[in-house]
Coordinates of C-alpha atoms in Angstrom, one line a residue:
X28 CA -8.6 -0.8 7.5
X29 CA -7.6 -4.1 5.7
X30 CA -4.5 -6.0 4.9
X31 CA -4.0 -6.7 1.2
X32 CA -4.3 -10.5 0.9
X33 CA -2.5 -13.0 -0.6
X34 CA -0.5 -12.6 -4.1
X35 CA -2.1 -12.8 -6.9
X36 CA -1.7 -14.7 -9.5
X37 CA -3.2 -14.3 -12.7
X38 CA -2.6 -15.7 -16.2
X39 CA -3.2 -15.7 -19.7
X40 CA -3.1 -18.4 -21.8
X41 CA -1.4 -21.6 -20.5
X42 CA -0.6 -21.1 -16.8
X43 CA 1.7 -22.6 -13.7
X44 CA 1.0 -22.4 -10.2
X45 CA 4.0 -20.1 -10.1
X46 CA 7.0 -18.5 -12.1
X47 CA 9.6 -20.8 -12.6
X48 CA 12.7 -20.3 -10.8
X49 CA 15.4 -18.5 -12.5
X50 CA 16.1 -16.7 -15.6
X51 CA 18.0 -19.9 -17.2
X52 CA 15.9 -22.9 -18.5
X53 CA 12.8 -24.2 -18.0
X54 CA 11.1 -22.1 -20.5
X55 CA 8.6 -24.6 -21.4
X56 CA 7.3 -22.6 -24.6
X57 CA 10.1 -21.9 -26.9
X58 CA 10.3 -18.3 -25.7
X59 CA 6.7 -17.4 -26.2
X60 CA 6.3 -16.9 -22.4
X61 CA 6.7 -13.9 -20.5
X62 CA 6.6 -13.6 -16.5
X63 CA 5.4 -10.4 -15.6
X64 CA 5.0 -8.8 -11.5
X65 CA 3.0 -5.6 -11.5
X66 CA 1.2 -3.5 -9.2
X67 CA -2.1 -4.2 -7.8
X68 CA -2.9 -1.0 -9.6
X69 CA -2.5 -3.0 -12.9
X70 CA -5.0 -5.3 -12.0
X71 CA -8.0 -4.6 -14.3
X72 CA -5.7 -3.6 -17.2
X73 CA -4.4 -7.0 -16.5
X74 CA -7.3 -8.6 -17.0
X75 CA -9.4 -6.6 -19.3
X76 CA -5.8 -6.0 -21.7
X77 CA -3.3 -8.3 -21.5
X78 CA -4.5 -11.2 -20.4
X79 CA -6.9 -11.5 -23.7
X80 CA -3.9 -10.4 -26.2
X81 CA -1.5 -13.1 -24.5
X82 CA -4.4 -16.0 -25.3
X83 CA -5.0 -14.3 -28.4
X84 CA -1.4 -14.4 -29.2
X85 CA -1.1 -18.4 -27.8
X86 CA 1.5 -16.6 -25.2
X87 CA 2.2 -17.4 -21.7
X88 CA 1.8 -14.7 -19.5
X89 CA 2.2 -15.2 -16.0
X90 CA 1.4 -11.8 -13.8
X91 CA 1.9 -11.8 -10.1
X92 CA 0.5 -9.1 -8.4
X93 CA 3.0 -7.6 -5.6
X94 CA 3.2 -4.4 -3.8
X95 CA 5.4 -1.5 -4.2
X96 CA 8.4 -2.3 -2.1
X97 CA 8.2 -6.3 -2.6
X98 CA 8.8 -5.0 -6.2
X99 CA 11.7 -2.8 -5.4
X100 CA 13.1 -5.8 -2.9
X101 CA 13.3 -8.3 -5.9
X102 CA 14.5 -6.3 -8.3
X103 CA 17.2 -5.1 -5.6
X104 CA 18.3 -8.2 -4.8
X105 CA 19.0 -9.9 -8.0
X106 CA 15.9 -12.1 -8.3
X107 CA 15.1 -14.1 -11.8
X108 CA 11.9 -15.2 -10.9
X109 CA 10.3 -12.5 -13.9
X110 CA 11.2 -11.2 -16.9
X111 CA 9.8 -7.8 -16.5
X112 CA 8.5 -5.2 -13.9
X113 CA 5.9 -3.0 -13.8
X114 CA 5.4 -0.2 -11.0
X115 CA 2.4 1.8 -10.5
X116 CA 4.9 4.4 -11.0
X117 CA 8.7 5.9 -11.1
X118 CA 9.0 6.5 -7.7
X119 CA 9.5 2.6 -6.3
X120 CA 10.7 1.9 -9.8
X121 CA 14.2 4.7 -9.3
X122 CA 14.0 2.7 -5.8
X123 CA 14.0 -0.9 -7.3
X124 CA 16.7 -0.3 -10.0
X125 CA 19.3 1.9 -8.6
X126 CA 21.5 -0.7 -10.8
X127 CA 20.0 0.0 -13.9
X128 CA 19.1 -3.3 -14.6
X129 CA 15.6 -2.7 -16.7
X130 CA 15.8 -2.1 -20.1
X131 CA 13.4 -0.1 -22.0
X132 CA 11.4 0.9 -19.8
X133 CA 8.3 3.2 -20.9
X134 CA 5.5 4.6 -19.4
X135 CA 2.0 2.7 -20.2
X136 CA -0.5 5.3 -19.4
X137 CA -0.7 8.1 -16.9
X138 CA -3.3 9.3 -14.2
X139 CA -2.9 11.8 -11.6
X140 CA -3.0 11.7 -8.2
X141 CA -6.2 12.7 -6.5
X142 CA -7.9 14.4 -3.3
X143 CA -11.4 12.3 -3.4
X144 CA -14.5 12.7 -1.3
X145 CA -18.1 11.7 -1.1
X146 CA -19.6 14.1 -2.7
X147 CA -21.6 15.7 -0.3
X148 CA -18.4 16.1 1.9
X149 CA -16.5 17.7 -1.4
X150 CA -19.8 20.1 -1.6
X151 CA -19.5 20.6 2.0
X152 CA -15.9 21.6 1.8
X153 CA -16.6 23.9 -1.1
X154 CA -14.4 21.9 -4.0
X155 CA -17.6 20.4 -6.2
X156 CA -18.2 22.2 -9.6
X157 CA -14.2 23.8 -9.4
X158 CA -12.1 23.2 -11.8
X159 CA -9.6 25.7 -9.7
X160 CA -8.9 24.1 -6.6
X161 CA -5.1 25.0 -5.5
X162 CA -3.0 22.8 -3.2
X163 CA -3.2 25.4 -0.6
X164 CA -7.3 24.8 -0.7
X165 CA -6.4 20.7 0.0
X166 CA -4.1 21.6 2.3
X167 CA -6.1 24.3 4.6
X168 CA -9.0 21.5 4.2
X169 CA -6.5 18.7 5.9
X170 CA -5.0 20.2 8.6
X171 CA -8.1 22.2 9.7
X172 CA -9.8 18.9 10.7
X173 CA -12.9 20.1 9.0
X174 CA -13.1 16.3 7.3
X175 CA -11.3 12.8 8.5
X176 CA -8.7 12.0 4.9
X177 CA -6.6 9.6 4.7
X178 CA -3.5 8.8 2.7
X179 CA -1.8 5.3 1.5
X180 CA 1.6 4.7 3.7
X181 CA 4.2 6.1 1.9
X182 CA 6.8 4.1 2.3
X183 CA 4.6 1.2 1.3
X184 CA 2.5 2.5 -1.5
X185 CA 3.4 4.4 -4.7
X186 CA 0.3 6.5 -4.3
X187 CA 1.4 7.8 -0.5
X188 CA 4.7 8.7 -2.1
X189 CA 3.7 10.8 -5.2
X190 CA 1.7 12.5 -2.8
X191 CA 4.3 13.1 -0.1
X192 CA 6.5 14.7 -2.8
X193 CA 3.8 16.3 -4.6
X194 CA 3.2 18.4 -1.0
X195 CA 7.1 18.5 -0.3
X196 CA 7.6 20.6 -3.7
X197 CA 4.7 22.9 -2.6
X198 CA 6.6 23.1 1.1
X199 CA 9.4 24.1 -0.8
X200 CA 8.3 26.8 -3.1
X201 CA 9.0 24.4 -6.5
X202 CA 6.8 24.7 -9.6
X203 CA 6.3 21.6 -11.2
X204 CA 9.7 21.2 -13.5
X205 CA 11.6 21.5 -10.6
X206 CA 12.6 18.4 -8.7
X207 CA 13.3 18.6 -4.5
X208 CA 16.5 18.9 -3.9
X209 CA 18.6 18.0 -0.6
X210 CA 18.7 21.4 0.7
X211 CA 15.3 21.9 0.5
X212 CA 14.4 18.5 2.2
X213 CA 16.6 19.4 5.1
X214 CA 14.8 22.6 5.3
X215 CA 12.4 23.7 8.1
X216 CA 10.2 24.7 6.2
X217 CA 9.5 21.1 4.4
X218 CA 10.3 19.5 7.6
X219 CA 7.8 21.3 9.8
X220 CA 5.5 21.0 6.4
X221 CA 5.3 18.0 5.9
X222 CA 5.2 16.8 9.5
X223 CA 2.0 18.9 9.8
X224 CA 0.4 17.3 6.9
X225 CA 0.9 13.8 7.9
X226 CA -0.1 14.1 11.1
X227 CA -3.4 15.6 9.8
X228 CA -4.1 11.9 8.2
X229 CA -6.6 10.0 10.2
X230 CA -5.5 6.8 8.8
X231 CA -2.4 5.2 6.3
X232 CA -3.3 2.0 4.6
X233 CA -0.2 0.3 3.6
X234 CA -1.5 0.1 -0.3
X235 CA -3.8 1.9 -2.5
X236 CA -6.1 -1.3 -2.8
X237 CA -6.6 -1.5 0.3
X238 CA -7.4 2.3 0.9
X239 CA -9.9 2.7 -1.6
X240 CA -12.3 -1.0 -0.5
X241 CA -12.2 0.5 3.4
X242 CA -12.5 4.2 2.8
X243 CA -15.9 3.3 0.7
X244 CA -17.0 0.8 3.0
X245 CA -16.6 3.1 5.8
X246 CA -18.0 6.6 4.9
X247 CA -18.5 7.1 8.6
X248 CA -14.6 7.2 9.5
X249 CA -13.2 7.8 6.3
X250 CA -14.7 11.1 4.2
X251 CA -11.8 12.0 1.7
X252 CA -9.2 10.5 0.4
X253 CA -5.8 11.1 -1.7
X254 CA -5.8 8.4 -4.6
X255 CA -5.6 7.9 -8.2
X256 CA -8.0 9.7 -10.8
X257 CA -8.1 6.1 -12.5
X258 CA -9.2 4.3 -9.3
X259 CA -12.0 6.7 -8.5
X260 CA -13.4 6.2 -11.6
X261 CA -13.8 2.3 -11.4
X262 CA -15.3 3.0 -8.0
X263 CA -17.7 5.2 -8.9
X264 CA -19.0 3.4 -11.9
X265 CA -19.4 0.4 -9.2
X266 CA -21.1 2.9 -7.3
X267 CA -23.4 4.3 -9.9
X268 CA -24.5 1.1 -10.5
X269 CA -25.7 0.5 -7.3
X270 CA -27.7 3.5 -7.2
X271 CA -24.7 5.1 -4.3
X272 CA -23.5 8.4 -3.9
X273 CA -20.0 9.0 -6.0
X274 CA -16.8 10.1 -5.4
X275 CA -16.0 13.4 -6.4
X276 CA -12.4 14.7 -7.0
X277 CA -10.2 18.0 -6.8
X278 CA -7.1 18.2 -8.7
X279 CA -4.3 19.7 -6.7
X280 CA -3.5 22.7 -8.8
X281 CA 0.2 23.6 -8.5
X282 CA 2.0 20.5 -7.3
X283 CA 0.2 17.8 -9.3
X284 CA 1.5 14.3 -8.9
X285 CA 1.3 11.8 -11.7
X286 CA 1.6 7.6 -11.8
X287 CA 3.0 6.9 -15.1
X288 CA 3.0 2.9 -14.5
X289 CA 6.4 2.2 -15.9
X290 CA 6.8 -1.1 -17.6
X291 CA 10.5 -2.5 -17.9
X292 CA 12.5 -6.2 -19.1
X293 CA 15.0 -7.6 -17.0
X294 CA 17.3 -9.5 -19.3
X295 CA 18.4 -12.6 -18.1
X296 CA 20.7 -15.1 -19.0
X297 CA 19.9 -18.5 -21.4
X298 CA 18.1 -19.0 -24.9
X299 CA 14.7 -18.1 -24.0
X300 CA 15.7 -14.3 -23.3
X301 CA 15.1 -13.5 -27.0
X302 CA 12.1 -15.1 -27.3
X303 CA 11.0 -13.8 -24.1
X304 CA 11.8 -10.0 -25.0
X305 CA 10.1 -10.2 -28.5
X306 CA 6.8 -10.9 -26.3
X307 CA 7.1 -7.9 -24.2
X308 CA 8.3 -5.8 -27.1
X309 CA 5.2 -6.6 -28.5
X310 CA 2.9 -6.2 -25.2
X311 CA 4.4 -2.4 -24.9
X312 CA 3.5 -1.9 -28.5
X313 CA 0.1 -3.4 -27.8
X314 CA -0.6 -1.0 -24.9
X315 CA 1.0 1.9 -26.4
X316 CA -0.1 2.0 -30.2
X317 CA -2.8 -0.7 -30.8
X318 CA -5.9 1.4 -31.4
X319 CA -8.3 -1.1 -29.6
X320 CA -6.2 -0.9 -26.0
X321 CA -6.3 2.3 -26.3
X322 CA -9.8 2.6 -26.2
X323 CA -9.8 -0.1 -23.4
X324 CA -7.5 1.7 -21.4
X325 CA -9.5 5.2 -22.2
X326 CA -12.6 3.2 -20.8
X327 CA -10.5 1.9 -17.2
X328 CA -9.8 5.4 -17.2
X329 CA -6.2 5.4 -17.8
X330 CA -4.9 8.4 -19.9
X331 CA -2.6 7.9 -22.8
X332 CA 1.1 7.6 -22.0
X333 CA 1.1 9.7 -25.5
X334 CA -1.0 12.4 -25.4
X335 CA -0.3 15.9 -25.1
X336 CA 0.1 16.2 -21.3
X337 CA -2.8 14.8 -19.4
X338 CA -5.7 16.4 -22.5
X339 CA -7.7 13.7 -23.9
X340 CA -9.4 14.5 -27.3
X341 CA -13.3 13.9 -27.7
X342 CA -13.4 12.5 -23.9
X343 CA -16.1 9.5 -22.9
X344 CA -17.8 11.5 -20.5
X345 CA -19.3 8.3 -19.0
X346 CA -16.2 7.6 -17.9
X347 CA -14.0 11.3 -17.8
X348 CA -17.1 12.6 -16.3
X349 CA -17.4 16.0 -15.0
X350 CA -20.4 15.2 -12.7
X351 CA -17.5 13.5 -10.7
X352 CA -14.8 16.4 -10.9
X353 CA -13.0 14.6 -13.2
X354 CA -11.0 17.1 -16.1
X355 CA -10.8 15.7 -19.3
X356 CA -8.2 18.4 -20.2
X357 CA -6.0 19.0 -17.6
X358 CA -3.3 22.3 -18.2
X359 CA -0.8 21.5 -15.8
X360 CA 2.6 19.9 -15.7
X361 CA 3.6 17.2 -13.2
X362 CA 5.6 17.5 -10.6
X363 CA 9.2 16.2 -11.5
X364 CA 10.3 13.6 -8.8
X365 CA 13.7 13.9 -6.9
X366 CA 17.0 12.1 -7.2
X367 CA 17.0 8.4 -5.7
X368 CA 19.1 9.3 -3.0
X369 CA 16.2 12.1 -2.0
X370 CA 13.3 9.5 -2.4
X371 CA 15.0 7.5 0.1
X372 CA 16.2 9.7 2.1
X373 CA 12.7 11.4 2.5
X374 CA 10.9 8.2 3.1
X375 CA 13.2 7.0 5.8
X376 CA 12.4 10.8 7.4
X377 CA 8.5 9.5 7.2
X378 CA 9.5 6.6 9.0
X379 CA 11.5 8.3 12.2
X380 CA 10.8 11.5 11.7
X381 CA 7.3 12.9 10.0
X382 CA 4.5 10.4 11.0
X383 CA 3.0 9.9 14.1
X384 CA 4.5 8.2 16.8
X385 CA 2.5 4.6 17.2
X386 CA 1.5 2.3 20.1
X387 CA 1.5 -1.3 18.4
X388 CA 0.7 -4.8 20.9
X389 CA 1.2 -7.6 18.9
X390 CA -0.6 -11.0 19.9
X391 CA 1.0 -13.8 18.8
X392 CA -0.5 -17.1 18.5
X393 CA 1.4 -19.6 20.0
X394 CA -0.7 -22.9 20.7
X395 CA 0.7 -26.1 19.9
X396 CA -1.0 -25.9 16.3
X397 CA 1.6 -23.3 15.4
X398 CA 4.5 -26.0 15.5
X399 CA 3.1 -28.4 13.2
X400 CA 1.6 -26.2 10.6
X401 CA 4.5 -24.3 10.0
X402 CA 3.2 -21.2 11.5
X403 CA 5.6 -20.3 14.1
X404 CA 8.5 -20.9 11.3
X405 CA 6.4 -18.0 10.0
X406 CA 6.4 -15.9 12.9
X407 CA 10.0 -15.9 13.5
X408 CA 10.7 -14.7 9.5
X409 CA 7.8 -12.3 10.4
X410 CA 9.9 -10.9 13.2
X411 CA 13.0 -10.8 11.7
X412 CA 11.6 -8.8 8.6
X413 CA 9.7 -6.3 11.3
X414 CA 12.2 -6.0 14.1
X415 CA 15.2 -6.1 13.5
X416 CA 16.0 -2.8 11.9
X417 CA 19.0 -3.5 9.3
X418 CA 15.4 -5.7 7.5
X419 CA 12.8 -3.3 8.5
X420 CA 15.0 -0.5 6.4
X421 CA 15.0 -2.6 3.3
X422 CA 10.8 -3.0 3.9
X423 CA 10.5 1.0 4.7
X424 CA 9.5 0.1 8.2
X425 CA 12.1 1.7 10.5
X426 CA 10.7 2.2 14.1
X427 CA 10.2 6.0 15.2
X428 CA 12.6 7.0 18.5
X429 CA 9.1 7.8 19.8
X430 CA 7.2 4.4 18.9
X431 CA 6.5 1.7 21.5
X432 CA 6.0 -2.1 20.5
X433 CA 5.1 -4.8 22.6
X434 CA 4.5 -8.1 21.8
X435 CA 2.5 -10.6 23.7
X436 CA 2.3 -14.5 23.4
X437 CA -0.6 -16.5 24.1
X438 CA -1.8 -20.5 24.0
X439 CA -4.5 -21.1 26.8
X440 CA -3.3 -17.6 28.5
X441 CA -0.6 -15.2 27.9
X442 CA 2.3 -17.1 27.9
X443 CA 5.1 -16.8 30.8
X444 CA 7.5 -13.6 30.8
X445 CA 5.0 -11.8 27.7
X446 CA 4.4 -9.5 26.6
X447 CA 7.7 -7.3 26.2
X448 CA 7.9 -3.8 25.8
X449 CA 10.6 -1.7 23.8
X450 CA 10.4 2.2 23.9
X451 CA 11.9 3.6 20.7
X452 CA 13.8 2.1 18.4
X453 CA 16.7 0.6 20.3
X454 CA 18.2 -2.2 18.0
X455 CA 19.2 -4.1 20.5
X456 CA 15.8 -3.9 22.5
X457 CA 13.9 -4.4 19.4
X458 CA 16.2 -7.8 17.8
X459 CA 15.4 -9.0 21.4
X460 CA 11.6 -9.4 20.3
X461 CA 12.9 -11.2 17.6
X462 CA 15.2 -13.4 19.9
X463 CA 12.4 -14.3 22.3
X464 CA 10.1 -15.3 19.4
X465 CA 13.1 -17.8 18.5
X466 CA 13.7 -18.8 21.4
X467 CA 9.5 -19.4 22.0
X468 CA 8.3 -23.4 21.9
X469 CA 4.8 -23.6 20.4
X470 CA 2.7 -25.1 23.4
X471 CA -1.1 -25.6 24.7
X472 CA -4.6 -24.2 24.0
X473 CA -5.6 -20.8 22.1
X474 CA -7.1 -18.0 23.8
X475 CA -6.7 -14.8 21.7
X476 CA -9.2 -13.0 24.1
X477 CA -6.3 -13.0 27.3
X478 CA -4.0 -11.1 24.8
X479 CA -6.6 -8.9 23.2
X480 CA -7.5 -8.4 27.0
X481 CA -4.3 -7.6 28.3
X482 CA -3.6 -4.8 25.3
X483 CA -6.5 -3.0 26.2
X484 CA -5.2 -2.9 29.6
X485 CA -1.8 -1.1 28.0
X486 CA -3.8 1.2 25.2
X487 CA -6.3 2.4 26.8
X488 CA -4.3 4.5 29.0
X489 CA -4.4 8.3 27.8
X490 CA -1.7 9.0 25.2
X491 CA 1.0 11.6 24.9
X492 CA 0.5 14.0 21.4
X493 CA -2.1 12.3 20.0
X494 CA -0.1 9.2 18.9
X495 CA -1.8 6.2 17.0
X496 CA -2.6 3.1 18.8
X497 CA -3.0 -0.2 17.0
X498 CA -3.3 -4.4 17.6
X499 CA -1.6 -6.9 15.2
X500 CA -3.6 -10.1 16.2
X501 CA -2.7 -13.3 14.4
X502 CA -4.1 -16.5 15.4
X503 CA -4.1 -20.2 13.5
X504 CA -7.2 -21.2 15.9
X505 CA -10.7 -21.1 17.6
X506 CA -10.3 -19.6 20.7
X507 CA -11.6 -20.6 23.8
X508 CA -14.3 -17.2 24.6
X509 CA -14.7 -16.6 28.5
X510 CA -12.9 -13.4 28.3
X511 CA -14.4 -12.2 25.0
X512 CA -16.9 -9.5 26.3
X513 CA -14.7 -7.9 28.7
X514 CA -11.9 -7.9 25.8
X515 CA -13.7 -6.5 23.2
X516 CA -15.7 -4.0 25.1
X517 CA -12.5 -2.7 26.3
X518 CA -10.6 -2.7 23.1
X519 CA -14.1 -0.8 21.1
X520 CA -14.0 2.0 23.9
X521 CA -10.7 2.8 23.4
X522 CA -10.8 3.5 19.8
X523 CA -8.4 0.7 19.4
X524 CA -8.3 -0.8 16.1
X525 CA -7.1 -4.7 15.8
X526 CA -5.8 -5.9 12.3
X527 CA -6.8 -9.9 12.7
X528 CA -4.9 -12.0 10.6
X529 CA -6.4 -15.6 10.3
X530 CA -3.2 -18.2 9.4
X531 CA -4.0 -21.9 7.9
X532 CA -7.7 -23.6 7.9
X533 CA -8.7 -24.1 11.0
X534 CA -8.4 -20.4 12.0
X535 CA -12.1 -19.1 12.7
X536 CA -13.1 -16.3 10.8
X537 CA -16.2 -15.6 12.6
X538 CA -14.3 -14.9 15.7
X539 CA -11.8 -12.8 14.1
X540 CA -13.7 -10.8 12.3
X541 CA -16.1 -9.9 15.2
X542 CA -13.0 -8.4 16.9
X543 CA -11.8 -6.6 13.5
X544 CA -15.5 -5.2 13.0
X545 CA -15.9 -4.6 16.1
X546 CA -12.7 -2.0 16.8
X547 CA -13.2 -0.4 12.9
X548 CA -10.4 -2.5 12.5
X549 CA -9.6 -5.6 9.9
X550 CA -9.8 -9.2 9.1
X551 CA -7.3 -10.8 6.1
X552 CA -7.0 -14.4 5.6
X553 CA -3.5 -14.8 4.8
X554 CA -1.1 -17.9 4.7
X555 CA 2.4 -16.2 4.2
X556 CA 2.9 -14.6 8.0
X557 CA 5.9 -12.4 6.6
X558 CA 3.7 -10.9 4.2
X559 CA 0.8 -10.6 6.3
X560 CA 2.7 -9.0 9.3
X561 CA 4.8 -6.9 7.6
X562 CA 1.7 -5.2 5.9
X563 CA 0.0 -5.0 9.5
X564 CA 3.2 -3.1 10.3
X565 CA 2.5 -0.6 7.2
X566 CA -0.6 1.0 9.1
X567 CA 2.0 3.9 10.2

């Protein structure tokens, strides 16, 4: 497992540091620039596409790479920081603009979603060389336990989510033109469906990113996977390349999902808006029509947003190719996606109601360091966003009535009256985390072993149902070591996996990711705590 870093930023052309502020002014090139956030899914079209036409062009294009719901949270609450949006697909998109606010918005390419495996684990299961490989096969193959899969969170990654709905409209008898509908959702027969499924997932990265670098540099722990067809493909030709086994995919025939990356301009008040709208005008036409990114996208694997379905026409079988499972003509509808009010509704279900209940210890650092670097000021956000529930329903991270979260505070020990424990998802119980991280003083030495100590001591007790147990560790220091066997030793045994976040520069990797290695955990340098422990929180 792995936390997605830091935000991206990439740029073509002339760059900044950052977007500027606001929609009004400040456009410092006569309406020739064009601020753009996408998904990290985007990233190599980014690069390979747009980011050559823009310098071509003498454009600014500024892209920040965000994930799905810091999209939809933006968009939702009015920001100007970007001209124009672009989702990995129309799920978080519906989410984001409830208000309408984007303006032609089209789809850039298309690629289905995916169940992916090493291939001798796809031989093994019986799906390599089938071209017929129902839902019902995926599905019997999951919840059997005959291979360990695992899914992207859906309430944090467009991929988890077209695959929720893609097995929600199986659970409910729909062929692919017909969307879920409330009654169905509050069936028993998607409820128990669904629940069964999710359950079956041995682990739920919070983005697609990070799915696909773990799951292939694990192939102990992690043996399938449910991604996109356009991911595998840039993975296995890194793959190829260094003489490894591929991927190998299954399409799942009847209830196929599809990303259709929709790209949309956010108007905004002032002169530039014009200027700034004849850009992206001519970016969609440069994706969509321009015969040479076409063939670029064809090569990253992207299908044409206008072909015939999902057939491509005299296929590069370096790339479409059928040694890996992958179709170049593909006879089958997608699945349409509910109303908004459904998506929503059905991810806050996955939240409280359909995944696995979750053990999480958080250890917090709080040496004296924390106070002057800014880190604590961190913390508090952090907690604030995680929580307190009215915040964790706008980040999709509402705590399950079953869930149990502590959170610990160390310096040279574990702090005095830490850690706390709330069982459920009281709000009052859990905003009183959030008030006795306020209330918290930064003070003393760093010794992240006494915390990682003290949660092994409260995981590795036998659980009830099978429920997930997990460590948010997040330290700005080097710690002090005389309890770091005993710690570690404990924590490994258990099966307890620690997501170490190291904050600022004197952090010590080395230590850090010794205890994420060590628990099949992970390690992510990261310098914006809200960002960093709100993705730790995702792994649900």
């Amino acid at each position: 497992m792995a936390v997605a870093a830091a935000t991206v930023m990439l740029a073509a052309g002339c760059t900044s540091d950052k977007p500027p502020a606001g929609g009004t002014g400040g456009d410092r090139t006569g309406g020739t620039s064009l601020r753009i956030v996408a998904g990290s899914e985007q990233e190599s079209v980014v690069n390979t596409i747009v980011k050559p036409w823009c310098a071509s062009k003498g454009y600014t294009c500024d892209v920040t790479l965000k994930g799905s719901v810091d999209q939809a949270r933006l968009l939702t609450a009015g920001s100007q920081d970007y001209d124009a949006y672009w989702f990995a697909s129309s799920v978080f998109s519906q989410l984001g603009d409830k208000a309408n606010v984007l303006q032609d918005v089209k789809p850039m390419f298309l690629t289905p979603v995916v169940f992916a495996g090493w291939r001798s684990e796809m031989r093994r299961l019986g799906f390599v060389g089938r071209t017929d490989v129902a839902i019902a096969d995926i599905l019997r193959a999951v919840e059997s336990g005959e291979t360990k899969v695992w899914v992207t969170n859906p309430t944090q990654s467009n991929s988890g989510a077209t695959v929720l709905f893609g097995f929600m409209n199986y659970f409910a008898g729909n062929g692919p033109g017909r969307p879920l509908t409330q009654e169905q959702l509050d069936s028993p027969a998607v409820e128990q469906g669904v629940t069964r499924f999710i359950n079956a997932m041995d682990q739920t990265p919070p983005s697609t990113g990070t799915l696909m670098t773990e799951c292939v540099a694990r192939p102990d722990v992690c043996r399938t996977m449910f991604t996109y067809e356009d991911l595998v493909i840039e993975k296995n030709q890194e793959l190829t390349k260094a003489g490894k086994e591929p991927l190998v995919v299954a399409y799942p025939r009847g209830s196929l999902a599809i990303s259709d990356a929709p790209l949309g301009f956010l108007p905004q008040q002032g002169a530039a808006d014009a200027g700034k709208r004849r850009v992206f005008s001519e970016l969609q036409d440069h994706l969509l029509k321009d015969a040479g990114a076409q063939a670029q996208l064809l090569k990253l694997g992207r299908r044409p947003a206008s072909s015939v379905g999902l057939t491509l026409d005299n296929p590069d079988l370096s790339v479409f190719n059928p040694e890996w499972g992958i179709q170049a003509t593909i006879n089958e509808q997608g699945i349409q996606y509910p109303a908004t009010p459904i998506i929503e509704a059905a991810l806050d279900r996955y939240q409280t109601r359909y995944r696995r209940p979750v053990n999480t210890f958080y250890c917090l650092d709080g040496s004296g360091s924390m106070s002057s670097n800014g880190g604590w000021d961190g913390v508090k956000a952090a907690a604030h966003q995680v929580f307190d529930q009215d915040q964790a329903a706008l980040n999709f991270l509402l705590t399950h009535p079953e869930d149990v979260t502590t959170v610990g505070i160390f310096n040279s020990g574990l702090t005095a009256g830490s850690p706390w424990t709330v069982q459920g998802n009281d709000g009052a119980g859990l905003h009183g985390l959030t008030e006795k991280i306020n209330d918290y003083r930064p003070t003393g030495g760093t010794n992240i072993y006494a915390c990682l100590r003290r949660a092994t001591e409260e995981l590795g007790r036998p659980q009830p149902d099978g429920r997930r147990r997990l460590v948010v560790l997040m330290t700005d220091g080097k710690s002090e070591t005389r309890e770091r066997e005993s710690a570690l030793s404990g924590l490994k045994a258990s099966g307890v996996p620690v997501i170490a976040i190291a904050f600022g520069r004197d952090a010590d990797p080395e230590q850090l990711r010794e205890a994420a290695s060590a628990t099949g955990g992970a390690f992510v340098q990261q310098d914006d705590l809200v960002a960093a422990l709100r993705q730790a929180a995702g792994y649900k």
